[in-house]
Coordinates of C-alpha atoms in Angstrom, one line a residue:
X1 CA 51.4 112.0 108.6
X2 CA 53.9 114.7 108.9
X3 CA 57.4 114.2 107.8
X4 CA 59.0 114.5 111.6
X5 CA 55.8 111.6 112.4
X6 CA 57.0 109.5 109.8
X7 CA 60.4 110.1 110.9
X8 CA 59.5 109.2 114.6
X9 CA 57.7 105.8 113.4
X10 CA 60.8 104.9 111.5
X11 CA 62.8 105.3 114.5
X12 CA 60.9 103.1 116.7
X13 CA 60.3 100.7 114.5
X14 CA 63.7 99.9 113.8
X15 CA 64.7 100.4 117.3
X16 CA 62.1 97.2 117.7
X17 CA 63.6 96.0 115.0
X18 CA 67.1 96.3 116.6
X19 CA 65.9 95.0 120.2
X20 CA 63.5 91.7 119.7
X21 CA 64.9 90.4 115.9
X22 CA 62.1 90.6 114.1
X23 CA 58.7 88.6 113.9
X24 CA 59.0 85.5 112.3
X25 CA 61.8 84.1 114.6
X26 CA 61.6 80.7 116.3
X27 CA 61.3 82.8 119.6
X28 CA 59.1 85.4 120.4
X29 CA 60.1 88.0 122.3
X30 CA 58.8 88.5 125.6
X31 CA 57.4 91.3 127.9
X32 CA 57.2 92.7 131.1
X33 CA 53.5 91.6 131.8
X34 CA 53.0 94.9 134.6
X35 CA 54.3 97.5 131.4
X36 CA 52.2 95.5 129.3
X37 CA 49.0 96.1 131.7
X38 CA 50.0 99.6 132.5
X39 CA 50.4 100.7 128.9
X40 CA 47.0 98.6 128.4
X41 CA 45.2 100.7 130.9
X42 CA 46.6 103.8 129.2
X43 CA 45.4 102.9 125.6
X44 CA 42.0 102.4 127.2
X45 CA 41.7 105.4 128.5
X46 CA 43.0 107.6 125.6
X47 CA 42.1 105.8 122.5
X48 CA 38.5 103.6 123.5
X49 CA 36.3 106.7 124.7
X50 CA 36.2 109.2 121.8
X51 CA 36.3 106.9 119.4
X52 CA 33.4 104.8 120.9
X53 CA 31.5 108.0 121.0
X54 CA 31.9 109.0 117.6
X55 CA 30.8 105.3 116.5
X56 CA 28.0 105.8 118.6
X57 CA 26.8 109.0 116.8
X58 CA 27.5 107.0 113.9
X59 CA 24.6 104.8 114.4
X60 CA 22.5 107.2 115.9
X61 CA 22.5 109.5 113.3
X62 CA 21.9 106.8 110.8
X63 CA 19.1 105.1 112.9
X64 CA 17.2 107.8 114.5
X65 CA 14.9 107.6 110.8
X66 CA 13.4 105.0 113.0
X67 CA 12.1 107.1 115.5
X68 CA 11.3 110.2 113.4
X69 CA 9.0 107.3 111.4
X70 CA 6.7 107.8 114.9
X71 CA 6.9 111.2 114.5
X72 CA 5.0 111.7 111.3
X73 CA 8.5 111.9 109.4
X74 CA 7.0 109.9 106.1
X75 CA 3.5 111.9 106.3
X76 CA 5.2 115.0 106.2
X77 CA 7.7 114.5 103.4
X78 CA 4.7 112.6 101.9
X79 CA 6.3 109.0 101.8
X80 CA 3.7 106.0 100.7
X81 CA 3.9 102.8 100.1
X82 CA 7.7 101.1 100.0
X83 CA 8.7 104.9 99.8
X84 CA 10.6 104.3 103.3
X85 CA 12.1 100.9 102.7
X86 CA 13.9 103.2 99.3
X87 CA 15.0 105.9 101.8
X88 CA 16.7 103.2 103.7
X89 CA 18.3 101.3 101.3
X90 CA 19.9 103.7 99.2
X91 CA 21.7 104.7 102.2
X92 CA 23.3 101.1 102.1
X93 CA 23.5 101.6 97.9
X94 CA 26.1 104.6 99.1
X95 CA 27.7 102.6 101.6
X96 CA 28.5 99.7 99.6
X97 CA 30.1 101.7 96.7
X98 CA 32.3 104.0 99.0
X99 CA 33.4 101.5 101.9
X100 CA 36.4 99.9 100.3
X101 CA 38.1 103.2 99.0
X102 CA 37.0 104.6 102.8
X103 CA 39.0 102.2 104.4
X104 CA 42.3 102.8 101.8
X105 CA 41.7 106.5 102.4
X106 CA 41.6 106.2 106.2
X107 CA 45.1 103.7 105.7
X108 CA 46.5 106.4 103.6
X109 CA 45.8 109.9 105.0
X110 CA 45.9 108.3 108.8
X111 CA 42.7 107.4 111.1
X112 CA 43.5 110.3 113.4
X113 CA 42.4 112.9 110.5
X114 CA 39.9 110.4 108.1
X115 CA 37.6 109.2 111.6
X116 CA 37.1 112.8 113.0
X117 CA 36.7 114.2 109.3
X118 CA 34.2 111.6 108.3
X119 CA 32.1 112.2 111.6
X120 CA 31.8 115.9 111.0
X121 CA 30.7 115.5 107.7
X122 CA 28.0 113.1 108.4
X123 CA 27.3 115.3 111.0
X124 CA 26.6 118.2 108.7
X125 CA 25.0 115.9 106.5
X126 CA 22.3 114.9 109.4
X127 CA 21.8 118.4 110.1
X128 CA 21.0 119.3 106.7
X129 CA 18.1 116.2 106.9
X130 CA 15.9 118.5 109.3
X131 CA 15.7 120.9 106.5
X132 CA 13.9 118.0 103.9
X133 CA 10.9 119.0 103.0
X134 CA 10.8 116.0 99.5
X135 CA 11.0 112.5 99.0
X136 CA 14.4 113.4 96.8
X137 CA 15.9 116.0 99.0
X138 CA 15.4 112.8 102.0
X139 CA 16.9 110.3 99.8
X140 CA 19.9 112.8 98.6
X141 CA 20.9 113.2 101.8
X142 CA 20.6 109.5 103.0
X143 CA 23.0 108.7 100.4
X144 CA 25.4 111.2 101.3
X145 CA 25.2 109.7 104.8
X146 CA 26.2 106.7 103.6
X147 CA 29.2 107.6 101.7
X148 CA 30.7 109.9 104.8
X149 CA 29.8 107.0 107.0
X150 CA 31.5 104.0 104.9
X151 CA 34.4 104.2 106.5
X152 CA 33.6 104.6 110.4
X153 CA 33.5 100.7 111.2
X154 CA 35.6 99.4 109.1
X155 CA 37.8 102.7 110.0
X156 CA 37.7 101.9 114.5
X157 CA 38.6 98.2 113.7
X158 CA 41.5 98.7 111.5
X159 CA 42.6 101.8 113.9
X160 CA 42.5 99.6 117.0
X161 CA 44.5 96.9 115.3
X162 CA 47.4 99.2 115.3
X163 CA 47.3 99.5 119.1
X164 CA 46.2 96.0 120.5
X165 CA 47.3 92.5 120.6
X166 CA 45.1 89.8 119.2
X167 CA 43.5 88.6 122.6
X168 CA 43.2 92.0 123.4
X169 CA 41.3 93.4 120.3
X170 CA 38.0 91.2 121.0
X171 CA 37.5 93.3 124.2
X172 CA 38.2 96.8 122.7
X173 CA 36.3 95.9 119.9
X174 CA 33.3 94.9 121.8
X175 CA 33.9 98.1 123.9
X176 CA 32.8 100.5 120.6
X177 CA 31.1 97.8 119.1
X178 CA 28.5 98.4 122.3
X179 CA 27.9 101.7 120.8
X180 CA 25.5 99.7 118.5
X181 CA 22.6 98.4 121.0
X182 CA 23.4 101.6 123.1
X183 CA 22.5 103.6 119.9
X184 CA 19.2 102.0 119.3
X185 CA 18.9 102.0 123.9
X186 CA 20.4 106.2 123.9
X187 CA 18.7 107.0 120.7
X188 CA 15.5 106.1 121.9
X189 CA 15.5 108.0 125.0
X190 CA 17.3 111.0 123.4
X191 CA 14.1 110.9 120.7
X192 CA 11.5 111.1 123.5
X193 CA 13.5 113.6 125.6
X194 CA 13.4 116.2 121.6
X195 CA 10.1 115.4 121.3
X196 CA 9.1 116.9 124.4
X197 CA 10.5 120.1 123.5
X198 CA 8.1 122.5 121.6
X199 CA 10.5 123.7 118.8
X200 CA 14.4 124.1 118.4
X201 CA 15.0 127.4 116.8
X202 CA 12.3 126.9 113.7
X203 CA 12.3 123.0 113.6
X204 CA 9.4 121.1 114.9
X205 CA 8.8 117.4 115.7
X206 CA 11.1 114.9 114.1
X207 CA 13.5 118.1 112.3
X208 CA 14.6 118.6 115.9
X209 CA 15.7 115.1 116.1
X210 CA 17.9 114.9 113.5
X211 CA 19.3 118.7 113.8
X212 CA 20.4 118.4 117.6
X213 CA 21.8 115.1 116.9
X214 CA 23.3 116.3 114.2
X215 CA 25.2 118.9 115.8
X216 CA 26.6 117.0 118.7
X217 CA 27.8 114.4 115.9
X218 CA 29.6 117.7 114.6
X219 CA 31.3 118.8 117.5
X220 CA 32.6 115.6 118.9
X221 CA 34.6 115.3 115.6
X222 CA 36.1 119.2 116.5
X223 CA 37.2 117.5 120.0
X224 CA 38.4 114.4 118.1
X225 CA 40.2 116.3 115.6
X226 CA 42.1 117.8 118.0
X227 CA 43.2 114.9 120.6
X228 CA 43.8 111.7 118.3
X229 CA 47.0 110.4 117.2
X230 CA 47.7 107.5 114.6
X231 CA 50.4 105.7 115.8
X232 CA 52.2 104.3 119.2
X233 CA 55.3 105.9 117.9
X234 CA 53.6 109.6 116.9
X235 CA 51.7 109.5 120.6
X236 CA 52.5 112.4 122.8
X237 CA 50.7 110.8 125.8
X238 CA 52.9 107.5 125.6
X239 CA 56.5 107.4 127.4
X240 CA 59.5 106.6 125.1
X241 CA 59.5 103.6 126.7
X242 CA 55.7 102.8 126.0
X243 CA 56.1 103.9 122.4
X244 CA 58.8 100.9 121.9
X245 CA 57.1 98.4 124.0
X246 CA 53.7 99.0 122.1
X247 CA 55.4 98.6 118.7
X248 CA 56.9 95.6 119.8
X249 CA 54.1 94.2 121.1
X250 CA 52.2 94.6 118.0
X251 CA 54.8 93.4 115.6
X252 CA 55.4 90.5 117.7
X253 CA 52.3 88.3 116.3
X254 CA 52.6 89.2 112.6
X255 CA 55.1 86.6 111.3
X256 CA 57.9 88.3 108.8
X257 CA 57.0 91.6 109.6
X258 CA 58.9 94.5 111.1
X259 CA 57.2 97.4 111.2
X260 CA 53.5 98.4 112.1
X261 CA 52.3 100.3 109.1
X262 CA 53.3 99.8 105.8
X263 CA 53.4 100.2 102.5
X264 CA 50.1 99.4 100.6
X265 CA 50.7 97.3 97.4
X266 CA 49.1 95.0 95.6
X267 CA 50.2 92.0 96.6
X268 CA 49.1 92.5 100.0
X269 CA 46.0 93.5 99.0
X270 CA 45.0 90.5 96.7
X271 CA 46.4 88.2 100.1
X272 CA 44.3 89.8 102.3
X273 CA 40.8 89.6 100.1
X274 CA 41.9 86.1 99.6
X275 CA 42.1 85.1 103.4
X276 CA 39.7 82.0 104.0
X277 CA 38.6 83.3 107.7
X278 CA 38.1 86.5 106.1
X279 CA 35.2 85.6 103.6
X280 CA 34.5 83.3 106.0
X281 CA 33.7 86.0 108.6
X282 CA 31.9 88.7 106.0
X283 CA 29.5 86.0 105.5
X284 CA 28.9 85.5 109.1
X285 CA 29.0 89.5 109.2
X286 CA 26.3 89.6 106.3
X287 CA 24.1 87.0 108.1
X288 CA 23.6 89.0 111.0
X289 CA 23.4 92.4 109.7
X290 CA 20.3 91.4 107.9
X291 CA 19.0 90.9 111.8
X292 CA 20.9 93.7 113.4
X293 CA 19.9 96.9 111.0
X294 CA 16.2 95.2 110.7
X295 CA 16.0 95.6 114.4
X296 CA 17.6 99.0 114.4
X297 CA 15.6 100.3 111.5
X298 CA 12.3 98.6 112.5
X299 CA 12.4 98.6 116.1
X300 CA 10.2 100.8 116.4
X301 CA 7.3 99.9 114.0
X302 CA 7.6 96.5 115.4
X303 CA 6.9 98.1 119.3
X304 CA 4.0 99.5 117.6
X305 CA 2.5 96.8 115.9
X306 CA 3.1 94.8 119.3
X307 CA 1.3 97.9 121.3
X308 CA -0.9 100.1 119.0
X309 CA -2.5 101.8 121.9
X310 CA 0.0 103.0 123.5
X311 CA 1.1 106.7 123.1
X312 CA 3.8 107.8 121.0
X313 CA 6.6 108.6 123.7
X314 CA 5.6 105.1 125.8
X315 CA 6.4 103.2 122.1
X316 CA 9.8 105.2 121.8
X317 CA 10.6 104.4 125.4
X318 CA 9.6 100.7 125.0
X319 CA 12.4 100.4 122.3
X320 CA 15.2 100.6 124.4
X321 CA 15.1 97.4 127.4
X322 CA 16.0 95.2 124.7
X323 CA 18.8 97.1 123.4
X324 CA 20.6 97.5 127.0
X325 CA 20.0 93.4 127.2
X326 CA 22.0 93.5 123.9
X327 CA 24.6 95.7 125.1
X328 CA 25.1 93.9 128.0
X329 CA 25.4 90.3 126.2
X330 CA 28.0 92.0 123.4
X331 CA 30.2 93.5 126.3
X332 CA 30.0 90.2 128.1
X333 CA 30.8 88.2 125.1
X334 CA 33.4 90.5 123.9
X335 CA 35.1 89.8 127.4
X336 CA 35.1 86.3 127.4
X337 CA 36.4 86.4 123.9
X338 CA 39.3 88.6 125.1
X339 CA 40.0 86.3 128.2
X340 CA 40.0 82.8 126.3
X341 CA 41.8 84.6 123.2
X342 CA 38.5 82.7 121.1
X343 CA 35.7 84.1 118.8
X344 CA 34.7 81.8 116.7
X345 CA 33.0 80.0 119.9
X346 CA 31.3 82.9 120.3
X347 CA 30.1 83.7 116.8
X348 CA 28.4 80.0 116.9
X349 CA 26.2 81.2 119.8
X350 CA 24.9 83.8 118.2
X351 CA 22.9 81.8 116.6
X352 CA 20.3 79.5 119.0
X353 CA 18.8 83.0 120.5
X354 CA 18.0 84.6 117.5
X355 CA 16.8 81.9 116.1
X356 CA 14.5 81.1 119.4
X357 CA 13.4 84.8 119.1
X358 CA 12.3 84.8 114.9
X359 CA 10.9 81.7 115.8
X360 CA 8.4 82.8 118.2
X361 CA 7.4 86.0 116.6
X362 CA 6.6 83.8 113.6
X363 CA 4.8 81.8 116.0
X364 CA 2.1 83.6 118.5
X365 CA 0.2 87.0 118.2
X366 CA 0.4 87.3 122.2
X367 CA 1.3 90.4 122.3
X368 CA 3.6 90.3 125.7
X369 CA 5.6 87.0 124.1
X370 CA 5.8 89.3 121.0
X371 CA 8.0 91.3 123.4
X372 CA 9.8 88.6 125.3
X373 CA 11.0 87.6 121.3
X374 CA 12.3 90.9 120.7
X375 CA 15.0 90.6 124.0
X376 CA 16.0 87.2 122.6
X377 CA 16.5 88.4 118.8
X378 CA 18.4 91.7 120.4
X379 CA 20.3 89.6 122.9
X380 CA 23.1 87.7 121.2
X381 CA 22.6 89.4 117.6
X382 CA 25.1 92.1 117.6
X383 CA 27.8 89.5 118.6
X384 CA 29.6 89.6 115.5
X385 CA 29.9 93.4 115.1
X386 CA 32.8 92.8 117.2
X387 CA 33.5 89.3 117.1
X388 CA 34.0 89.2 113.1
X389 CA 36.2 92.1 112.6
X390 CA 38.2 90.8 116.0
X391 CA 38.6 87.4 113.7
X392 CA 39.6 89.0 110.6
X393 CA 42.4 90.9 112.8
X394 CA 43.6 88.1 114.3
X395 CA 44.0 86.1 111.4
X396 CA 45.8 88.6 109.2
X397 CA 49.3 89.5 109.5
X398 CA 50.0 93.1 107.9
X399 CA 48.4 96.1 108.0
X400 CA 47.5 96.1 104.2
X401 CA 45.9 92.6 104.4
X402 CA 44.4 93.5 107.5
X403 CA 42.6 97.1 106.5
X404 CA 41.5 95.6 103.2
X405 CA 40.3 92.6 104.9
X406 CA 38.0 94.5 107.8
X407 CA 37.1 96.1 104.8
X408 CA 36.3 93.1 102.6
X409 CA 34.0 92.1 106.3
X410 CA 32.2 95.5 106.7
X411 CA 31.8 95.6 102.8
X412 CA 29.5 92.2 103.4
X413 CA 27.7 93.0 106.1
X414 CA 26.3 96.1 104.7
X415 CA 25.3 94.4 102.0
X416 CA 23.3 92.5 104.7
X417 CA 21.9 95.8 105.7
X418 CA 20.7 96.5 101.9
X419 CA 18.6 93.5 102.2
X420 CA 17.4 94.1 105.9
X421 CA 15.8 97.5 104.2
X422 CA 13.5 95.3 102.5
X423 CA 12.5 93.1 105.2
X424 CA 9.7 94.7 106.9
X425 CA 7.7 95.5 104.1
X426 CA 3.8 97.8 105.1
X427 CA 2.0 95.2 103.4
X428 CA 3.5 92.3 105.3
X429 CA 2.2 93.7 108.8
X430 CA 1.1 93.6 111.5
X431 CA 2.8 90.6 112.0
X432 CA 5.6 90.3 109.2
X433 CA 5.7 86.4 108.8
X434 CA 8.1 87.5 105.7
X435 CA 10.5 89.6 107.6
X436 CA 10.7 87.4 110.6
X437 CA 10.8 84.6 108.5
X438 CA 14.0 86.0 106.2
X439 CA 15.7 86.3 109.7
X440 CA 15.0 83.3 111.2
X441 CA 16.7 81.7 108.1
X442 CA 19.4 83.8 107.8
X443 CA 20.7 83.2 111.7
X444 CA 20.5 79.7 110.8
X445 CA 22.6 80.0 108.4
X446 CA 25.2 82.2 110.4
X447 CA 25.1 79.2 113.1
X448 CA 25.9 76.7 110.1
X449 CA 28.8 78.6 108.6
X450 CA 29.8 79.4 111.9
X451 CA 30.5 75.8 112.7
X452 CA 32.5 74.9 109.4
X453 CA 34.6 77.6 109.7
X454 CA 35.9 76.5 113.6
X455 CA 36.0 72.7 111.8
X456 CA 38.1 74.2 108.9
X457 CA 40.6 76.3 111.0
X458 CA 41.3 73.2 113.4
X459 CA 41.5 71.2 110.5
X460 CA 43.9 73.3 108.6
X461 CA 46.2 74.1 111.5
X462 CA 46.8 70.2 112.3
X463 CA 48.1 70.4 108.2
X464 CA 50.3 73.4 109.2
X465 CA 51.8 71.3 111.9
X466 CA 53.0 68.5 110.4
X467 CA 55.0 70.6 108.0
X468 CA 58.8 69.8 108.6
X469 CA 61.8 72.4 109.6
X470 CA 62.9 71.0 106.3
X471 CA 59.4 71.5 104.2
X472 CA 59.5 74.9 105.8
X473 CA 63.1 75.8 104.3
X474 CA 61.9 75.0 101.1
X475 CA 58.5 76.9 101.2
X476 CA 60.6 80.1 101.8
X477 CA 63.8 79.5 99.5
X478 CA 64.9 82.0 97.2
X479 CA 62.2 84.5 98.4
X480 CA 63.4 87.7 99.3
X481 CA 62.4 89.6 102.5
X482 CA 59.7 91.5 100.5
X483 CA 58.4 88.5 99.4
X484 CA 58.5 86.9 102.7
X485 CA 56.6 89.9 104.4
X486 CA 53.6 89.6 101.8
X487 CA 53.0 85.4 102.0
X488 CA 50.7 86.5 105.0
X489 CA 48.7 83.7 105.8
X490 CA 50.5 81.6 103.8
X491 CA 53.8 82.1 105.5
X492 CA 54.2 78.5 107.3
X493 CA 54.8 80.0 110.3
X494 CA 51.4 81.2 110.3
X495 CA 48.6 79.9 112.4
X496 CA 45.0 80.4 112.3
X497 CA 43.6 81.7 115.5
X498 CA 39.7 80.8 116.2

């Protein structure tokens, strides 16, 4: 950030400041609910777009290995064996190691320049995959992709918490979150519609797939580069006016806290690892990424076991019904979230579905109910994509605690990718009882944690509330401002939100 952007932040913040007192007051200040929907429908339209589409290249370009598998991608690089459940994982290895310092890069150097800069080098790095021709140049460049693509999820969340209020976060969320199913739905199609063509300059078969994809990845993050802004304050397409009333509206749910970005320090850091919904959420995120990125990764082996005859284009294209099922569930559950201001509701019904779907896979070799289970895995899986980093949002109060907690969440989950690498293994097909198995347990587990951490928020909040004016004096005496601003959660003012 420039020194007249921080300047211009400074100023709006403490004009806030100046107007509404503060957060942490015992009233909160109100607003002028048509501003508040007209600057809503104006965030929409200029941050939710681009960045959804860059999330969306995101996943395709770390998914489409799935469909260049139909395309005789291991035969030609001369993969055997568990040679393509390695290329996968390391991917995750890379990820894992690089996603916290992504997501204190992105905090520090601003999303409007880390987001577009990490898309076009993941870009380039997808590009360059076409040109494999080993099993180490493939897995080289996998990792690579995983350390420029860290900090994309983890990046969007903690950039859309600077914009929106808590009930409104679930929605926006859900809105790039989408990107997700609509990767695995777009990516399919996009796939067949490559493989028709007969060559792209000197690339053949699945090279095209990842070149051309590769290259659109690349100049989205040109046009990105360009148009984002970090901040309300810095935007030049928001009104003096807005710029106030969207600082204000941000700062007015973070109790003891007066400006939207601040300083990182340790403190802050430590409080925002710490938070109980937080781990509570990474494990729920971790659950159903092992489900999410097997179905992405393996969606289309598992079409194939369920029709060998059919041709190679008809499998690619039967891939993608259940993915617009899931998109449609996410953006309809990512609504309702936004409406009732709840998730953890939400998170809890992930569960039955999945569960129904693993179960009957495990279950029948029918071929057309094989099908029918896919839908019901794909339908109410990719719920928490959205749904956990919404939660870890809502129940953090600064912007440190908040971009090391989506951080702590997406750290988890990918882990839960590393083992859904592993979970389709050749030897265990056609049928996969072990794969199918793995996820029918680990949904039941999600439901289970699910459920104790709505008991514990309720439960903890009723504690909160008994706590006298007089309790609360002496909770906060003889700490300075500083020390106010990083109690966080612990702050008694502070209530969790499920």
């Amino acid at each position: 950030m420039s020194a007249h952007e921080k300047e211009s932040v400074e100023q709006h913040e403490s004009t806030v400041e100046a107007n509404h007192g503060g957060v942490g007051r015992s009233s909160e200040p109100q607003f002028d609910p048509v501003a508040e929907a007209k600057l809503r429908r104006k965030l929409d339209l200029f941050l939710v777009p681009g960045v959804a589409l860059m999330y969306l290249f995101s996943f395709i370009d770390r998914t489409n290995i799935g469909n260049a598998r139909l395309a005789g991608f291991e035969e030609d690089l001369g993969l055997s064996g568990n040679d393509y459940n390695m290329v996968l994982s390391v991917f995750y290895v890379a990820y894992a190691v690089c996603e916290m310092p992504s997501v204190l890069l992105c905090k520090y150097i601003g999303p409007a320049w880390f987001l577009p800069l990490t898309t076009l080098a993941f870009g380039a790095v997808t590009i360059g995959t076409a040109f494999c021709e080993t099993r180490a140049q493939i897995i080289a460049c996998r990792f690579l992709l995983g350390v420029f693509e860290a900090g994309m999820m983890p990046g969007v969340a903690y950039y859309f918490s600077r914009w929106y209020r808590h009930a409104e976060l679930s929605f926006r969320l859900g809105m790039y979150m989408i990107m997700t199913p609509t990767a695995g739905a777009f990516g399919g199609l996009l796939a067949s519609g490559i493989l028709s063509l007969d060559h792209f300059g000197s690339l053949k078969s699945w090279r095209m797939i990842f070149a051309i994809e590769g290259i659109i990845s690349s100049g989205l993050a040109i046009i990105m580069l360009i148009i984002m802004t970090d901040t309300p304050a810095t935007a030049r397409w928001l009104t003096a006016e807005e710029k106030e009333l969207a600082v204000a509206r941000v700062i007015s749910e973070r109790p003891a806290q007066t400006e939207v970005v601040d300083k990182m320090n340790w403190a802050k850091i430590k409080v925002g690892l710490s938070n109980p919904v937080t781990i509570v959420s990474a494990f729920l995120f971790f659950c159903s990424n092992v489900s999410v990125l097997g179905i992405s990764f393996f969606m289309p082996t598992i079409v194939r076991t369920i029709y060998p005859g059919k041709t190679r284009v008809q499998q690619q294209l039967l891939t993608v019904p259940p993915y617009v099922v899931g998109a449609f569930c996410l953006i309809t559950a990512s609504y309702l979230a936004t409406r009732l201001n709840r998730r953890q509701i939400f998170l809890i019904s992930t569960a039955p579905a999945v569960m129904a779907g693993y179960a009957m896979l495990l279950g029948t070799t029918n071929a057309n109910v094989r099908y029918a289970a896919v839908f019901l895995t794909a339908s109410t899986s990719y719920f928490p994509g959205s749904l956990c980093n919404g939660q870890v949002s809502a129940n953090t109060v600064s912007d440190t605690a908040r971009s090391v907690g989506i951080s702590l969440n997406v750290f988890c989950g990918y882990l839960g990718g590393l083992i859904a690498t592993w979970t389709y293994l050749p030897w265990d097909g056609p049928l996969y009882p072990i794969g199918n198995g793995l996820n029918l347990a680990v949904s039941g587990a999600l439901g289970l944690a699910a459920m104790g951490g709505l008991g514990w928020m309720k439960f903890d909040n009723k504690k909160r509330d008994q706590v006298t004016p007089a309790e609360r004096l002496e909770l906060l005496a003889g700490l300075t401002e500083k020390q106010t601003s990083e109690l966080d959660w612990k702050h008694p003012d502070f209530r969790w939100q499920p």
